[in-house]
PDB file of C-alpha atoms in Angstrom:
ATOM      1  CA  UNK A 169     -48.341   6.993  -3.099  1.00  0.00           C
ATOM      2  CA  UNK A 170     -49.293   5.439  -6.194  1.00  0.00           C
ATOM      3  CA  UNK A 171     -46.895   5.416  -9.492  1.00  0.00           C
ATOM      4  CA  UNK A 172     -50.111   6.032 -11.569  1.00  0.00           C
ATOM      5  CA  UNK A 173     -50.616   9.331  -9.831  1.00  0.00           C
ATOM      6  CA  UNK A 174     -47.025  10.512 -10.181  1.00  0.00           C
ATOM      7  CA  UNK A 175     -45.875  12.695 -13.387  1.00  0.00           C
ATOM      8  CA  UNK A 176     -42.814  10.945 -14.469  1.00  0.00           C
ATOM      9  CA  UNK A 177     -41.428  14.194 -15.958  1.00  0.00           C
ATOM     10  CA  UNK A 178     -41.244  15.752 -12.677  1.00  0.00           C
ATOM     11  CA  UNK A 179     -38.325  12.771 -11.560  1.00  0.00           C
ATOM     12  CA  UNK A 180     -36.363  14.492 -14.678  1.00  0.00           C
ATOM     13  CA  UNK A 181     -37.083  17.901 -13.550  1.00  0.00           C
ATOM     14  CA  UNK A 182     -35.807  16.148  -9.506  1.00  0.00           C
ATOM     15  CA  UNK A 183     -32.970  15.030 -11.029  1.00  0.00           C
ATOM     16  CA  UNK A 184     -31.921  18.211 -13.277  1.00  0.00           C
ATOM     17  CA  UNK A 185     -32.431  20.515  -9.412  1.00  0.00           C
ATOM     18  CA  UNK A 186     -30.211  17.821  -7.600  1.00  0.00           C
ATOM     19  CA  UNK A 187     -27.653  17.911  -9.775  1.00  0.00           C
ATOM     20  CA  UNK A 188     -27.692  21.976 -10.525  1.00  0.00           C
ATOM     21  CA  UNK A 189     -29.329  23.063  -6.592  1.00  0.00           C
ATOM     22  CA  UNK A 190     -30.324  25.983  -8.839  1.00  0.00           C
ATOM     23  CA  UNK A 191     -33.566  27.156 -10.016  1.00  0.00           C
ATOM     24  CA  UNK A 192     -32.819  28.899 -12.685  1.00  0.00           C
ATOM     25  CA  UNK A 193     -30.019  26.636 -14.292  1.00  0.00           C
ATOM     26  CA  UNK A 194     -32.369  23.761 -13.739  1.00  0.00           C
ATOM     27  CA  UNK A 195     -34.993  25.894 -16.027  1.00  0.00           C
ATOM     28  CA  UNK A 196     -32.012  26.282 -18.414  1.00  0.00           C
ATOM     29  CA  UNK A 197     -31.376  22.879 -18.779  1.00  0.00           C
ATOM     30  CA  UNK A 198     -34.959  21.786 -19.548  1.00  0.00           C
ATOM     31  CA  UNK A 199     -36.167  24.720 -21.564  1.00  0.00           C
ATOM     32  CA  UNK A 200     -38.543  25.563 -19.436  1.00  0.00           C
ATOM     33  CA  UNK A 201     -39.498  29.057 -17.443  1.00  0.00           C
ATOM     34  CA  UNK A 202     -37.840  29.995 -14.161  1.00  0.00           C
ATOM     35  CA  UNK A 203     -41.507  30.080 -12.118  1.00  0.00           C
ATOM     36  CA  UNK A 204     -42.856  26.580 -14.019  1.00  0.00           C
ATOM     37  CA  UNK A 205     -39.281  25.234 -12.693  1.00  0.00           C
ATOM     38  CA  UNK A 206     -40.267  26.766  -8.967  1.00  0.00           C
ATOM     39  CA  UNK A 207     -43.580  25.207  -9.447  1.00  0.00           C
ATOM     40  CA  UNK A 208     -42.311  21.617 -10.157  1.00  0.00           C
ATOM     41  CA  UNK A 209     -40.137  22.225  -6.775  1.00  0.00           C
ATOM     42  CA  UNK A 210     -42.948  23.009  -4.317  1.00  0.00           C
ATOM     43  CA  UNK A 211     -44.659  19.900  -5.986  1.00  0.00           C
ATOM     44  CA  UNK A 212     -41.866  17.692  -5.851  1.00  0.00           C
ATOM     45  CA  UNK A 213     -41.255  18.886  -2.464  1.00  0.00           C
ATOM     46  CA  UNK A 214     -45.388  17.778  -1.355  1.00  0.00           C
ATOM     47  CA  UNK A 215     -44.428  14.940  -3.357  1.00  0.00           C
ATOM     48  CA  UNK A 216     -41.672  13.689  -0.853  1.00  0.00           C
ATOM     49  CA  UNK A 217     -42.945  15.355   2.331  1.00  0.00           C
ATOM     50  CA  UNK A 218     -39.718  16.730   2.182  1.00  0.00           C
ATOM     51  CA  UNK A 219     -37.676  20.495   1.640  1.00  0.00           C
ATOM     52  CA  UNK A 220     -35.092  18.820  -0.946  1.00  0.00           C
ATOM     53  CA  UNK A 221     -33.140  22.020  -1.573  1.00  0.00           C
ATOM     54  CA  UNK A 222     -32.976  24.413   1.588  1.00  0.00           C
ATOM     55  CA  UNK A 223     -31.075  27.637   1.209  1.00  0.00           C
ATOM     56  CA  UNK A 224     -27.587  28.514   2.899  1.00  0.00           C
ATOM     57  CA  UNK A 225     -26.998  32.205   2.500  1.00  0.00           C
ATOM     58  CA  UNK A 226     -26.701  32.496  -0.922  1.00  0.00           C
ATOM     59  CA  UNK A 227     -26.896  28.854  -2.138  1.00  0.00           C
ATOM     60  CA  UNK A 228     -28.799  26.103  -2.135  1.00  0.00           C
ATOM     61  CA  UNK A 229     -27.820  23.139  -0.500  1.00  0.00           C
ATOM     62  CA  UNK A 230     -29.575  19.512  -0.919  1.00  0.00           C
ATOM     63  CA  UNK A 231     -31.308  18.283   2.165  1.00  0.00           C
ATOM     64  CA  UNK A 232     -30.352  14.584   3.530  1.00  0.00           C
ATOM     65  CA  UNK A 233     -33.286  12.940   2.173  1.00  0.00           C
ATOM     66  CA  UNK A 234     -32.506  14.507  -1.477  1.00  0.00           C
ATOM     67  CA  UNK A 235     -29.343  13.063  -1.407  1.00  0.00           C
ATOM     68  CA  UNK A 236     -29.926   9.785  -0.689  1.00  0.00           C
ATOM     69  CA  UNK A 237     -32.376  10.335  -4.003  1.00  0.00           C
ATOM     70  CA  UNK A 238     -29.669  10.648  -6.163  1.00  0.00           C
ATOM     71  CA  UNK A 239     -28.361   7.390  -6.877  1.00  0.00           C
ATOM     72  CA  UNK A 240     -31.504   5.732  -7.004  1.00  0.00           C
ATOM     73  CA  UNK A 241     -32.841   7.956  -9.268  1.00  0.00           C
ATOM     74  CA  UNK A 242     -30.168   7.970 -11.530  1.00  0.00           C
ATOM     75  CA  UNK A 243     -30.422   4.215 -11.882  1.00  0.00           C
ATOM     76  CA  UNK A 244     -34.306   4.512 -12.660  1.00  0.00           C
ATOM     77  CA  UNK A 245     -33.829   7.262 -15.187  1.00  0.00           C
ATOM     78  CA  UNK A 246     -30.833   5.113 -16.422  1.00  0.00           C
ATOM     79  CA  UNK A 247     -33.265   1.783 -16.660  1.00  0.00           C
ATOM     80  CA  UNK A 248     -36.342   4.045 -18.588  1.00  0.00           C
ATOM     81  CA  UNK A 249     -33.721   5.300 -21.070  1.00  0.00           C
ATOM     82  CA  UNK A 250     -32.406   2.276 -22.328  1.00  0.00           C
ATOM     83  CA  UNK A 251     -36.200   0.908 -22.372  1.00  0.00           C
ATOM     84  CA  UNK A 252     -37.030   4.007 -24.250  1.00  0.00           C
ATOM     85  CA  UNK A 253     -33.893   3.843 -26.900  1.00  0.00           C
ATOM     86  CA  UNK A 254     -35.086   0.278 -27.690  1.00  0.00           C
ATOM     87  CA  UNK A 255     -32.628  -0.825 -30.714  1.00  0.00           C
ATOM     88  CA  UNK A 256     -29.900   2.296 -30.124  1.00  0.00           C
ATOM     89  CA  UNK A 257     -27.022   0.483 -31.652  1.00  0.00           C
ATOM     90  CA  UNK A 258     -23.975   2.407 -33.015  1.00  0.00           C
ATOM     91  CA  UNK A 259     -22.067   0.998 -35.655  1.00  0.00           C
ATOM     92  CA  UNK A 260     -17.938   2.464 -35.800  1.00  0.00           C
ATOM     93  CA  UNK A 261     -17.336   2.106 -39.522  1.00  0.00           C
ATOM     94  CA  UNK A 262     -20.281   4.476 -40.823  1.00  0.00           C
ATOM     95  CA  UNK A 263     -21.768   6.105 -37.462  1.00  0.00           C
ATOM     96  CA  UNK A 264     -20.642  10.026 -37.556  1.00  0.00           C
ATOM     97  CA  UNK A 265     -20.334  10.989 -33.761  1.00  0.00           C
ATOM     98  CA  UNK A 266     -18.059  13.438 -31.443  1.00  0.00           C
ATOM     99  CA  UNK A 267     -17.374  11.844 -28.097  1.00  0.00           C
ATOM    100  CA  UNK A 268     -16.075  14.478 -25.389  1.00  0.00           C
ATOM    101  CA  UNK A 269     -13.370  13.531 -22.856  1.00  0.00           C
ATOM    102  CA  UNK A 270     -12.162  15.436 -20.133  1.00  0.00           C
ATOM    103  CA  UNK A 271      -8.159  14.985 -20.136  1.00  0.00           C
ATOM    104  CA  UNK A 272      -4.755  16.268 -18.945  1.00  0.00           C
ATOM    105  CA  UNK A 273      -2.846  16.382 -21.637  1.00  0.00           C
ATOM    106  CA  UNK A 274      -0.412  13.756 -19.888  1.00  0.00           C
ATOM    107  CA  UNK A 275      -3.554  11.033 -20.971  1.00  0.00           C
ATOM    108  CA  UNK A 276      -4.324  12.741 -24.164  1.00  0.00           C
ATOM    109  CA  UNK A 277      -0.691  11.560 -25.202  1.00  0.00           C
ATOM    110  CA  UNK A 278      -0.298   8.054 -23.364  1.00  0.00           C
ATOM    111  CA  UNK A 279      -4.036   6.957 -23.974  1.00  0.00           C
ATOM    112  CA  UNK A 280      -6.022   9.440 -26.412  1.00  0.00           C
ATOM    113  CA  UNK A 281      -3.355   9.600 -29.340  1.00  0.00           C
ATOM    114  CA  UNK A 282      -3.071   5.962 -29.711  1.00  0.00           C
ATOM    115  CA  UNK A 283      -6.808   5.805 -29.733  1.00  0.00           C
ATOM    116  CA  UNK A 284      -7.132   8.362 -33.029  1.00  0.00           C
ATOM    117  CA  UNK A 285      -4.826   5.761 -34.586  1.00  0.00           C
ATOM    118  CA  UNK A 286      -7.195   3.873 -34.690  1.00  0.00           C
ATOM    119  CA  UNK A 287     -10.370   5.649 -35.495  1.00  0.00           C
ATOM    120  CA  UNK A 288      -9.111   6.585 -38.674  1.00  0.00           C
ATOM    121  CA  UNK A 289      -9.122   2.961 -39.647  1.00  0.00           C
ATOM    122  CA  UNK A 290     -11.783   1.118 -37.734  1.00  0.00           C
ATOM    123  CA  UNK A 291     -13.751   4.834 -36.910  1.00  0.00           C
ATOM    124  CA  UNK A 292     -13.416   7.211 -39.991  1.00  0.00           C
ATOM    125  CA  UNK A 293     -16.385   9.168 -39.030  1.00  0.00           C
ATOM    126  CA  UNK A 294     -15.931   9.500 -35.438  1.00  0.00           C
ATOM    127  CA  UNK A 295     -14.160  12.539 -33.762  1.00  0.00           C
ATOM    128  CA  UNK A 296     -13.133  13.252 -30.281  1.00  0.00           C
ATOM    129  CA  UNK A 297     -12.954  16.910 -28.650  1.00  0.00           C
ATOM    130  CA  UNK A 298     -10.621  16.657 -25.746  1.00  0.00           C
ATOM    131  CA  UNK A 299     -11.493  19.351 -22.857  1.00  0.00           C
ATOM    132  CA  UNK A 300      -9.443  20.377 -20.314  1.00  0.00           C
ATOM    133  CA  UNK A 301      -9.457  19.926 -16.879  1.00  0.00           C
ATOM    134  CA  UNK A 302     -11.187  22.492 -14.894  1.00  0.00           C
ATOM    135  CA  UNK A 303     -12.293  22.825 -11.461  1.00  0.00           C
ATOM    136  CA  UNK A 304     -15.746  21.540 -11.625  1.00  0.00           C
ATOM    137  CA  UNK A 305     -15.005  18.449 -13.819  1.00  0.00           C
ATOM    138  CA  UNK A 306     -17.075  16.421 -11.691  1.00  0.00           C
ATOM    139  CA  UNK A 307     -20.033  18.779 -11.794  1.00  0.00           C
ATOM    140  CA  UNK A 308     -19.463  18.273 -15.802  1.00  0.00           C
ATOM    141  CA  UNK A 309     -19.998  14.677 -15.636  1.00  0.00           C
ATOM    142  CA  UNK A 310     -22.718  14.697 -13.643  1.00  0.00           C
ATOM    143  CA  UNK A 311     -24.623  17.007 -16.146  1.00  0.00           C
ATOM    144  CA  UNK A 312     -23.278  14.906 -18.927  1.00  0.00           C
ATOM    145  CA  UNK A 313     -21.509  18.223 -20.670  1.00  0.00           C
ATOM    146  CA  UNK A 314     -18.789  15.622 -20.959  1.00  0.00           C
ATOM    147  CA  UNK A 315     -19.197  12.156 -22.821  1.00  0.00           C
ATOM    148  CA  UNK A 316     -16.511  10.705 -20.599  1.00  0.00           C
ATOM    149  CA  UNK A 317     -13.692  12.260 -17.940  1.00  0.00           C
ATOM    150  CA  UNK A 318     -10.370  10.004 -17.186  1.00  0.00           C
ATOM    151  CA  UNK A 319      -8.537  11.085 -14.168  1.00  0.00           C
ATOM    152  CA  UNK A 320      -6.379   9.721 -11.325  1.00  0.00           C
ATOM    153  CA  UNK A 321      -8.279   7.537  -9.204  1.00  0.00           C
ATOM    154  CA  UNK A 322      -6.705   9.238  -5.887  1.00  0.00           C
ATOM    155  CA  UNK A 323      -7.948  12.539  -7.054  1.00  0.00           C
ATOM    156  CA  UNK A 324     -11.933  11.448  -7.059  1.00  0.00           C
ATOM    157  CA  UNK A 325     -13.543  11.937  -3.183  1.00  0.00           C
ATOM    158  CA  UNK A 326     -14.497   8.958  -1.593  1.00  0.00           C
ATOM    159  CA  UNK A 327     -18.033   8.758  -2.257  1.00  0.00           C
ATOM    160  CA  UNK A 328     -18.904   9.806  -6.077  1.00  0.00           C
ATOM    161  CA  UNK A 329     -22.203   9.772  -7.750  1.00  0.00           C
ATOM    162  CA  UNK A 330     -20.509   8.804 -10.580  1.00  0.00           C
ATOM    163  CA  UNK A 331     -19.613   4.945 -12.462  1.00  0.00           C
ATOM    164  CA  UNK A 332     -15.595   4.763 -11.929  1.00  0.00           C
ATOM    165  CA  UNK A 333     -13.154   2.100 -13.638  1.00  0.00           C
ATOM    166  CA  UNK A 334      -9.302   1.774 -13.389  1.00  0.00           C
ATOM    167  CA  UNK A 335      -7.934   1.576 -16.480  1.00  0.00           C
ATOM    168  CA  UNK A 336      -3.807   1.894 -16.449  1.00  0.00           C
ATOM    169  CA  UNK A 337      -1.806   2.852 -13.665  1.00  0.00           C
ATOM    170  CA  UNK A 338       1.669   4.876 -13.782  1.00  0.00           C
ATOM    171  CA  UNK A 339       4.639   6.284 -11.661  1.00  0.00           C
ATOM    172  CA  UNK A 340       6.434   9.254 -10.653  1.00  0.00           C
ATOM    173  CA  UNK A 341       9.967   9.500 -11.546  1.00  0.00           C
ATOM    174  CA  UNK A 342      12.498  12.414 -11.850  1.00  0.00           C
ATOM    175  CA  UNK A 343      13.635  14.371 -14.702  1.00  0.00           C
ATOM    176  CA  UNK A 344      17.036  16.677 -15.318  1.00  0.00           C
ATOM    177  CA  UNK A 345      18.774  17.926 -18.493  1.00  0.00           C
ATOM    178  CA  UNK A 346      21.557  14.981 -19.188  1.00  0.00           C
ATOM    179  CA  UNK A 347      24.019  18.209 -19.055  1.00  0.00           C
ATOM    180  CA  UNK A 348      22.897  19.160 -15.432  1.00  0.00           C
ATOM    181  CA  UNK A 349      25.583  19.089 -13.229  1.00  0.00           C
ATOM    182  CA  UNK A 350      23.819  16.799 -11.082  1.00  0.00           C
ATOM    183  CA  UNK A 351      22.869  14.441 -13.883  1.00  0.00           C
ATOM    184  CA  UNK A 352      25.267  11.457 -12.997  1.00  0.00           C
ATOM    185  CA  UNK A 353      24.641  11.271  -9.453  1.00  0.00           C
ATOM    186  CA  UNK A 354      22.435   9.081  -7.505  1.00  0.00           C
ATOM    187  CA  UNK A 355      19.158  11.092  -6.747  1.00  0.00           C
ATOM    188  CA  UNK A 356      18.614  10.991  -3.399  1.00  0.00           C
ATOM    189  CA  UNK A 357      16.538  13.683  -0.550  1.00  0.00           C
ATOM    190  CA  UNK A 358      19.854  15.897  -0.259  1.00  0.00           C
ATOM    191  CA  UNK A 359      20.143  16.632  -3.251  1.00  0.00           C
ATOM    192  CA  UNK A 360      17.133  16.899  -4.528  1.00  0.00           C
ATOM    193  CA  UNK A 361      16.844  19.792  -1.872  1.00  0.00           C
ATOM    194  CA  UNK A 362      19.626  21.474  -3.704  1.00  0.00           C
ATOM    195  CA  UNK A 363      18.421  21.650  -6.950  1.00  0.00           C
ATOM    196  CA  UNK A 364      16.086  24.339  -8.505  1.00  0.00           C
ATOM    197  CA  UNK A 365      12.795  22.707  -9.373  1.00  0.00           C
ATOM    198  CA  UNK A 366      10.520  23.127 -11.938  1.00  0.00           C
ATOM    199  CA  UNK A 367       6.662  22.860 -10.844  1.00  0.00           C
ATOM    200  CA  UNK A 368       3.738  21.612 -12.703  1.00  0.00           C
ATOM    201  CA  UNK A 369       0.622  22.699 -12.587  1.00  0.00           C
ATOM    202  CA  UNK A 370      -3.271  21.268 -14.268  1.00  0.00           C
ATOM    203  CA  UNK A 371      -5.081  23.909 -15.688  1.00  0.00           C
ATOM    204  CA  UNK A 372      -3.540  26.252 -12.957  1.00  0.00           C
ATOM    205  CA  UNK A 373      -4.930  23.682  -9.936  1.00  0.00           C
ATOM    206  CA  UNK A 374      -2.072  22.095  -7.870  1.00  0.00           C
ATOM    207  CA  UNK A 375      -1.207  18.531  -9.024  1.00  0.00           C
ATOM    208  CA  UNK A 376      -1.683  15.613  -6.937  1.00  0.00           C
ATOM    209  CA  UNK A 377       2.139  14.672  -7.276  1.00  0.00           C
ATOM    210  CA  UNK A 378       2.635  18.619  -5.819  1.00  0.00           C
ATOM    211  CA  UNK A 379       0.175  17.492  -2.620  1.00  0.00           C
ATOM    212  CA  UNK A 380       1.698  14.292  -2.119  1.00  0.00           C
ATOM    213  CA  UNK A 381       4.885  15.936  -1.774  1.00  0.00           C
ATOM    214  CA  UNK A 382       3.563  18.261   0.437  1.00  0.00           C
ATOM    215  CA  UNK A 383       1.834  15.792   3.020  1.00  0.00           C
ATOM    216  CA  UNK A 384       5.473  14.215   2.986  1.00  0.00           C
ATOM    217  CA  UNK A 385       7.181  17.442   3.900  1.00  0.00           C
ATOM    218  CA  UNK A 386       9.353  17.577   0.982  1.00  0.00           C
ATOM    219  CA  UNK A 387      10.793  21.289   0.787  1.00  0.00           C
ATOM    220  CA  UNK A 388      10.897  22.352  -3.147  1.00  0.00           C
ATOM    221  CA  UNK A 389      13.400  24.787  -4.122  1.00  0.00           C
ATOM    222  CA  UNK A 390      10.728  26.134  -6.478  1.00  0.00           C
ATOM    223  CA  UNK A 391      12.506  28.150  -9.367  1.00  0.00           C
ATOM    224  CA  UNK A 392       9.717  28.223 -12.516  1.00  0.00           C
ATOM    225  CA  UNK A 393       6.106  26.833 -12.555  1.00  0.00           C
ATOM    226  CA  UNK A 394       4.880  24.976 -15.414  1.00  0.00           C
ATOM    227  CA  UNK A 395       1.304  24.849 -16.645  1.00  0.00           C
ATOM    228  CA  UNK A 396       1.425  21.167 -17.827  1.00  0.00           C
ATOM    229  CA  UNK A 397       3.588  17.730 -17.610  1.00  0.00           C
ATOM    230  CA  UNK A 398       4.478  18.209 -21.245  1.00  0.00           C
ATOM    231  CA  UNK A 399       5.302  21.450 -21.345  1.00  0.00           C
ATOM    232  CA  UNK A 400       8.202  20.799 -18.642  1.00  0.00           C
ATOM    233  CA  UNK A 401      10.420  18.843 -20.469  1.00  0.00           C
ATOM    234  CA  UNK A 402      11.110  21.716 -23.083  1.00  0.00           C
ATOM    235  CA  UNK A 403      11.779  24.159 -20.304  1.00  0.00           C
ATOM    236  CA  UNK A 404      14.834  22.226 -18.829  1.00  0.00           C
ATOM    237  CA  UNK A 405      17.594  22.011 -21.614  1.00  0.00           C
ATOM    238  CA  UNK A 406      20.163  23.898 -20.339  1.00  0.00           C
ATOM    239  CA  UNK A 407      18.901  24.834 -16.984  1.00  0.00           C
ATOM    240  CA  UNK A 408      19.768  23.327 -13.625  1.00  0.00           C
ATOM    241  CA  UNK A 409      16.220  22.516 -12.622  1.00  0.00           C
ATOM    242  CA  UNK A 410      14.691  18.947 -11.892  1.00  0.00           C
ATOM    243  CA  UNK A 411      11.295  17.839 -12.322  1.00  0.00           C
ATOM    244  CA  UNK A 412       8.851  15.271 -11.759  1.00  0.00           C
ATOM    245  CA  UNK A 413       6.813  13.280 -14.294  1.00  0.00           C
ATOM    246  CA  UNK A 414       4.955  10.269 -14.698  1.00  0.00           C
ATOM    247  CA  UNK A 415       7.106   7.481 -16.057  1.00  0.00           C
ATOM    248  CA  UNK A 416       5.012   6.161 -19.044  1.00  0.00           C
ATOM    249  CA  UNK A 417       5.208  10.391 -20.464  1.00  0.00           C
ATOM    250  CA  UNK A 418       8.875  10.736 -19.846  1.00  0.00           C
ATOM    251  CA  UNK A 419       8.966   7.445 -22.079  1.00  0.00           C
ATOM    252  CA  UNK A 420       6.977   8.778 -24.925  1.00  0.00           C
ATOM    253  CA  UNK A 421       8.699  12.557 -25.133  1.00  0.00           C
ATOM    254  CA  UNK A 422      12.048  12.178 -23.617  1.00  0.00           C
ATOM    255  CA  UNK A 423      13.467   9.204 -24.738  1.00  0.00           C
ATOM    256  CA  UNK A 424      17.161   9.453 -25.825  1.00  0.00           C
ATOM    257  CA  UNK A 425      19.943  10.822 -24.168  1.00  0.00           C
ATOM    258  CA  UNK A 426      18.727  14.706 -23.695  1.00  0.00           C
ATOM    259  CA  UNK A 427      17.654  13.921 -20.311  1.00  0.00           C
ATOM    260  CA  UNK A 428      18.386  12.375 -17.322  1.00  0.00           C
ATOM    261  CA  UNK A 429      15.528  10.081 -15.573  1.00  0.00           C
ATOM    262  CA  UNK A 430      15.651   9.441 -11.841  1.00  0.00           C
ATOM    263  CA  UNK A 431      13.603   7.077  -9.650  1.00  0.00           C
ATOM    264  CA  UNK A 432      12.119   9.460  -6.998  1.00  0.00           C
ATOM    265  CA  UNK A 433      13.971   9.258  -3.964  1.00  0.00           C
ATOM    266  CA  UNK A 434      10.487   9.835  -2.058  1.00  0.00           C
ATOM    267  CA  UNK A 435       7.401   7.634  -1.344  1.00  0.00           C
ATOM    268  CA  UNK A 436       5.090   8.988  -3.849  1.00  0.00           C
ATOM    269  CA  UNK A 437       3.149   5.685  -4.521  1.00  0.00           C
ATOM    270  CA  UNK A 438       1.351   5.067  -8.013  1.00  0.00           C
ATOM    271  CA  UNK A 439      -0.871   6.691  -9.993  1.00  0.00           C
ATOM    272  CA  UNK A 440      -4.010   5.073 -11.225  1.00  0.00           C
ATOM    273  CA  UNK A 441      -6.145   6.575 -14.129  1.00  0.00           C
ATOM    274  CA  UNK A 442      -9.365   5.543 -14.110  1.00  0.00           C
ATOM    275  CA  UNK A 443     -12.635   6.251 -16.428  1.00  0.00           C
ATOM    276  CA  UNK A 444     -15.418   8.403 -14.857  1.00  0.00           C
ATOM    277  CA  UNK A 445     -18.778   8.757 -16.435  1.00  0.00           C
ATOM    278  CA  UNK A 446     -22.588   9.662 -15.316  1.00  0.00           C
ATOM    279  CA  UNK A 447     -24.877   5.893 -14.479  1.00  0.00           C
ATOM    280  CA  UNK A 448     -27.271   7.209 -16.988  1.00  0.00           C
ATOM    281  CA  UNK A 449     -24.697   6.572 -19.760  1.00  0.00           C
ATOM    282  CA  UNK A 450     -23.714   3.293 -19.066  1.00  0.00           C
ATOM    283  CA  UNK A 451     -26.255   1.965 -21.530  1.00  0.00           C
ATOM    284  CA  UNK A 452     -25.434   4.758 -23.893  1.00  0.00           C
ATOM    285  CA  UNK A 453     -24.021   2.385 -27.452  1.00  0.00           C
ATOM    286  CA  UNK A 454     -21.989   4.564 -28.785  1.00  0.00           C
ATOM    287  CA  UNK A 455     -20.263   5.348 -25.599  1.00  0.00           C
ATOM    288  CA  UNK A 456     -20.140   1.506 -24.305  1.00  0.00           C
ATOM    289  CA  UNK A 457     -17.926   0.904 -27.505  1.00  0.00           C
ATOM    290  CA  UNK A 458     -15.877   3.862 -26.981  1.00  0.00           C
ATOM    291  CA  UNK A 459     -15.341   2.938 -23.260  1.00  0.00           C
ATOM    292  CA  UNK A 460     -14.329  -0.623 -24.521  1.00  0.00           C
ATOM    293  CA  UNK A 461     -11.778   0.557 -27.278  1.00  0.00           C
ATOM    294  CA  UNK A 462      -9.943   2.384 -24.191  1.00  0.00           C
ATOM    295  CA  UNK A 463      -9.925  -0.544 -21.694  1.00  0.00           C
ATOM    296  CA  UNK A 464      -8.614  -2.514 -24.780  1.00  0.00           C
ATOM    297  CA  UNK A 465      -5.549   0.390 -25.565  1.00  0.00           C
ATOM    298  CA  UNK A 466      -4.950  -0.025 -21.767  1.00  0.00           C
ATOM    299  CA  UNK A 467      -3.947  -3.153 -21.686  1.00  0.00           C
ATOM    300  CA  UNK A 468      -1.541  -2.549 -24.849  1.00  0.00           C
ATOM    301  CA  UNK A 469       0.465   0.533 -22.677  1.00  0.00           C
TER     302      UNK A 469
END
């Protein structure tokens, strides 16, 4: 096979099917007509010698072949891109530009709020929308209908198609009204067992504090489930419950003497929240400098 003789859109079009396994979404994507989208398949597929997407009862599923295409031709994509853009430079103090983020709201306080600080000074025109967490996050990335996704590292599989950088890391401690009974008392497995406790939730999908306690066989005396970290500390003045939060939130929204902060009686190890973005963004300006202003706020936290 020589390059010469090879379409280069059709490596778009391979990438677009490999990310979406879907005929018609890939057609979405590009614009283009469900049957010219089957025809760049069976061509891709004489291309490669190979079935790349094979269906599994309803679905399509990539073949092994197609996904050890991914990566590769991410990178190549990536590489023409960047040749392509040529001088793509982005300039902060006049540039106007909306940067997406996928976010709990735990980040958008610790990390994301300091960050608008600054934009208004050093970024006037520059705005960020801040999505929730959903499900297929990942899947969002991939298809770059998100600028940017910070999540814990321990949450991400092992092998991700996918550029992924630490950037802070946190703790889990404990949380109680300062009026709770049990305020004033060391925190330890007993009586944590005793006290009603206040789940938290992301976006309805279990936390990864809630499954570490699980694979440690902690029994929850579960009285109320919350659907985020920061909603939970306005649901326990006054109540007996006891939470748990990471340590760097609880010192943003509950300092002072309202509550009662415990260090968790439980092995829960660290939390580290790392940046996540598709390889064929890496060279992206605009998004270098924002990925750079949060690596620099990271250090500061």
């Amino acid at each position: 096979m020589q390059l010469r003789s090879v379409d280069l859109n059709m490596l778009v079009a391979l990438d677009v099917l490999l990310e979406e396994r879907n005929v018609s979404r890939a057609a979405e994507r590009l614009l283009i007509g469900q049957s010219a989208m089957s025809s760049t398949l069976a061509r891709l597929r004489a291309l490669f010698d190979d079935p790349l997407l094979v269906r599994e009862g309803r679905v399509f599923t990539t073949t092994t072949f197609a996904d050890s295409l991914v990566a590769p031709l991410q990178e190549a994509l990536a590489i023409l891109e960047s040749m392509l853009s040529g001088g793509d430079t982005f300039d902060p103090a006049v540039d106007a530009r909306t940067f997406s983020i996928i976010a709990s709201d735990y980040v958008a306080l610790v990390i994301l709020r300091p960050l608008l600080e600054k934009l208004h000074t050093i970024a006037p025109n520059v705005q960020l929308n801040v999505k929730p967490i959903e499900p297929d996050f990942l899947e969002q990335v991939a298809r770059r209908q998100a600028d940017l996704l910070i999540t814990p590292r321990e949450l991400l599989p092992t092998r991700v198609n996918l550029i992924v950088e630490p950037l802070f890391t946190d703790r889990y401690v404990f949380v109680m009204d300062a009026a709770n009974a049990a305020a004033g008392r060391t925190l330890d497995a007993e009586l944590f067992h005793s006290l009603p406790y206040l789940v938290t939730t992301q976006g309805g999908m279990p936390t990864m504090v809630e499954s570490r306690l699980d694979d440690l066989g902690v029994r929850r005396n579960v009285e109320m489930v919350a659907q985020s970290f920061v909603m939970a500390p306005f649901l326990l003045p006054g109540t007996q419950m006891i939470t748990v939060m990471q340590e760097r939130l609880t010192r943003l929204i509950m300092d002072g003497p309202s509550f009662s902060v415990h260090p968790s009686p439980f092995d829960l190890g660290t939390i580290t929240e790392a940046m996540v973005w598709a390889p064929r963004q890496t060279n992206d300006a605009g998004l270098e400098w924002l990925r750079g202003q949060l690596r620099e706020l990271a250090g500061t936290i």
